[in-house]
């Protein structure tokens, strides 16, 4: 299955994409995670992306699309994938259509995780991320067993620099302007499925599996 997860920052795309990918046994491709890895390793791409990310702005399309295009050449893509954080605007969606078409393939489903603003703010301001495996926790909603330590790999947790109130505001503006039009784009193609994601992660996951006809 080839699935895109859409939705504002804080809608739960990262958390849901990880679980859904392991349930469906497909690859999880998170452009935000890939970019953060490049920033941490101080690669050329990381150097170019860092300032845009810290401001809450989008990294230029050509950089991200090249990164996705390379990722799509890896072997694990054959079993299917969940895209989390890409595409972020219509230009990227058109590039993705082309990348897949060149491989004789296309997206099967697009799930739009729709969350309300108070829930988004609460999730983002309390979010903690593992510095090693990328697992997400939350100070209140999903606290780690030991403070600031990852339950899975025991590495240190950190707060993302773009999860500060000012940057969150900017990211939400960027989402509305750039990414929200994707909902119409995929609706017109008959691929869009909407799921309200204000509830707990387990409930949202069940709803997504039902929509994909994969009740478990
Ligand atoms: P995320 O982890 O998805 O919230 O992404 C974190 C940041 O990475 C975003 O605010 C952007 O600066 C950058 N980013 C992630 N995915 C993309 C994309 N598809 N296009 C442009 N920038 C992106």
XYZ file of C-alpha atoms and ligand atoms in Angstrom:
239
model
C 0.000 0.000 0.000
C 1.172 3.512 -0.814
C -0.308 6.007 1.594
C 0.133 9.730 2.282
C -0.693 11.185 5.697
C -1.763 14.829 5.518
C -2.666 17.217 8.301
C -1.407 20.167 10.322
C 1.643 19.933 12.587
C 0.469 18.263 15.795
C -2.279 16.233 14.104
C -0.370 13.072 15.026
C 1.108 12.218 11.619
C 4.444 11.038 13.049
C 2.942 8.869 15.796
C 0.292 7.358 13.507
C 2.647 6.844 10.559
C 5.096 4.830 12.712
C 2.399 2.520 14.088
C 0.528 2.175 10.807
C 3.740 1.392 8.896
C 4.636 -1.412 11.292
C 1.043 -2.817 11.247
C 0.923 -2.793 7.435
C 4.587 -3.836 7.150
C 5.502 -0.957 4.842
C 8.260 1.687 4.971
C 7.768 4.893 6.980
C 9.164 7.940 5.192
C 9.153 11.105 7.305
C 10.741 14.071 5.543
C 11.034 16.008 8.826
C 13.005 13.109 10.405
C 15.233 12.756 7.317
C 15.948 16.499 7.332
C 16.675 16.534 11.094
C 19.132 13.643 10.600
C 20.879 15.692 7.907
C 21.019 18.725 10.208
C 22.441 16.593 13.052
C 25.120 15.150 10.749
C 25.825 18.614 9.294
C 25.562 17.344 5.706
C 25.297 19.783 2.756
C 21.533 19.227 2.725
C 21.376 19.767 6.520
C 23.309 23.038 6.215
C 20.906 24.272 3.543
C 17.775 23.148 5.398
C 18.576 24.218 8.965
C 17.592 27.912 8.882
C 14.299 27.245 7.093
C 13.418 24.580 9.673
C 14.301 26.729 12.676
C 12.062 29.506 11.335
C 9.170 27.092 10.775
C 9.351 27.713 7.002
C 9.357 25.065 4.279
C 12.713 23.846 2.981
C 12.914 24.602 -0.805
C 10.990 22.099 -2.918
C 13.933 21.028 -5.071
C 15.983 19.939 -2.017
C 13.171 17.932 -0.436
C 11.995 16.428 -3.705
C 15.512 15.265 -4.547
C 15.736 13.661 -1.102
C 12.398 11.854 -1.677
C 13.352 10.830 -5.183
C 16.516 9.139 -3.829
C 14.576 7.502 -0.984
C 12.105 6.061 -3.532
C 14.991 4.164 -5.157
C 15.648 2.079 -2.020
C 14.571 -1.568 -2.019
C 12.181 -1.417 0.969
C 9.836 0.851 -1.017
C 8.702 -2.165 -3.060
C 6.494 -3.428 -0.208
C 4.739 -0.030 0.023
C 5.192 3.089 2.157
C 3.608 5.741 4.319
C 4.650 9.280 3.502
C 4.632 11.571 6.526
C 5.384 15.252 5.837
C 5.574 15.001 2.052
C 4.078 16.458 -0.089
C 3.733 19.821 1.672
C 2.423 21.858 -1.288
C 0.917 21.361 -4.749
C 4.292 21.590 -6.487
C 5.616 18.700 -4.355
C 2.417 16.695 -4.984
C 2.925 17.059 -8.737
C 6.588 16.027 -8.388
C 5.540 12.980 -6.386
C 2.964 11.999 -9.022
C 5.747 12.160 -11.610
C 8.286 10.194 -9.532
C 5.721 7.425 -9.004
C 4.434 7.485 -12.591
C 7.998 6.998 -13.846
C 8.051 3.837 -11.725
C 4.666 2.712 -13.097
C 3.043 3.366 -9.762
C 0.665 5.741 -7.957
C -0.620 6.619 -4.467
C -3.453 4.362 -3.202
C -4.880 6.480 -0.362
C -4.433 9.850 1.276
C -5.494 10.131 4.914
C -6.178 13.627 6.183
C -5.717 13.794 9.972
C -7.818 16.745 11.057
C -7.139 18.210 14.531
C -8.480 21.337 16.259
C -6.153 24.210 17.139
C -6.197 23.864 20.976
C -5.287 20.158 20.617
C -2.505 20.989 18.145
C -0.946 23.606 20.463
C -1.182 21.322 23.515
C 0.451 18.429 21.622
C 3.286 20.452 20.124
C 4.256 22.446 23.204
C 4.530 19.217 25.266
C 6.148 17.025 22.611
C 9.440 15.245 23.387
C 11.453 13.411 20.732
C 14.118 10.731 21.112
C 17.511 11.918 19.883
C 18.351 8.417 18.642
C 15.293 6.487 17.398
C 12.974 9.462 16.778
C 10.138 8.073 18.958
C 7.678 10.719 20.123
C 6.526 11.227 23.720
C 4.498 13.931 25.447
C 5.048 15.519 28.841
C 1.385 14.882 29.845
C -0.363 12.722 27.203
C 2.376 10.093 26.779
C 5.148 10.620 29.359
C 8.278 8.420 29.189
C 8.757 5.953 32.084
C 11.916 7.808 33.178
C 11.950 11.596 32.783
C 13.614 12.719 29.508
C 14.756 9.160 28.641
C 13.403 7.153 25.670
C 11.425 4.012 26.687
C 12.605 2.181 23.539
C 16.335 2.870 23.334
C 17.172 4.768 26.565
C 18.638 7.721 24.623
C 17.990 11.302 25.736
C 14.723 13.050 24.799
C 14.687 16.641 23.588
C 12.208 19.340 22.673
C 12.327 20.285 18.984
C 13.563 23.853 18.425
C 10.562 24.455 16.146
C 8.080 23.386 18.861
C 8.298 26.792 20.590
C 5.098 28.905 20.670
C 6.314 31.516 18.130
C 7.540 28.951 15.605
C 4.390 26.855 16.041
C 2.331 29.893 14.988
C 4.453 30.303 11.864
C 4.223 26.570 11.029
C 0.435 26.689 11.283
C 0.332 29.695 8.933
C 2.584 27.874 6.462
C 0.367 24.794 6.739
C -2.816 26.762 5.942
C -1.242 28.575 3.014
C 0.863 25.834 1.452
C -0.355 22.426 2.581
C -4.108 22.814 3.138
C -4.795 23.091 -0.651
C -3.550 19.473 -0.940
C -6.839 18.319 0.583
C -8.725 19.578 -2.487
C -6.000 18.214 -4.798
C -6.428 14.652 -3.511
C -10.220 14.979 -3.068
C -10.489 15.687 -6.807
C -8.480 12.527 -7.493
C -10.935 10.551 -5.330
C -8.159 9.441 -2.933
C -8.892 11.483 0.202
C -10.133 9.958 3.474
C -10.686 12.298 6.460
C -10.165 11.208 10.075
C -10.694 13.458 13.092
C -7.511 13.119 15.170
C -8.399 14.971 18.364
C -8.876 11.667 20.223
C -6.194 9.394 21.717
C -3.721 7.772 19.325
C -5.242 4.247 19.654
C -8.731 5.437 18.680
C -7.381 7.377 15.684
C -5.372 4.338 14.552
C -8.496 2.109 14.681
C -10.410 4.624 12.583
C -7.619 4.705 9.998
C -7.425 0.907 9.793
C -11.203 0.741 9.280
C -10.987 3.269 6.460
C -8.237 1.240 4.832
C -10.336 -1.919 5.279
C -7.652 -3.335 7.559
C -9.566 -3.851 10.789
C -7.437 -5.706 13.355
P 7.916 17.900 10.462
O 8.811 17.003 11.260
O 7.128 17.172 9.398
O 7.045 18.775 11.325
O 8.892 18.884 9.645
C 9.757 19.759 10.329
C 10.267 20.818 9.371
O 11.005 20.194 8.314
C 9.182 21.637 8.661
O 8.695 22.714 9.440
C 9.939 22.103 7.414
O 10.843 23.154 7.750
C 10.785 20.881 7.081
N 10.069 19.973 6.159
C 9.632 18.702 6.422
N 9.041 18.178 5.334
C 9.099 19.124 4.366
C 8.644 19.197 3.024
N 7.988 18.173 2.447
N 8.891 20.335 2.327
C 9.550 21.356 2.884
N 9.990 21.383 4.148
C 9.766 20.270 4.895
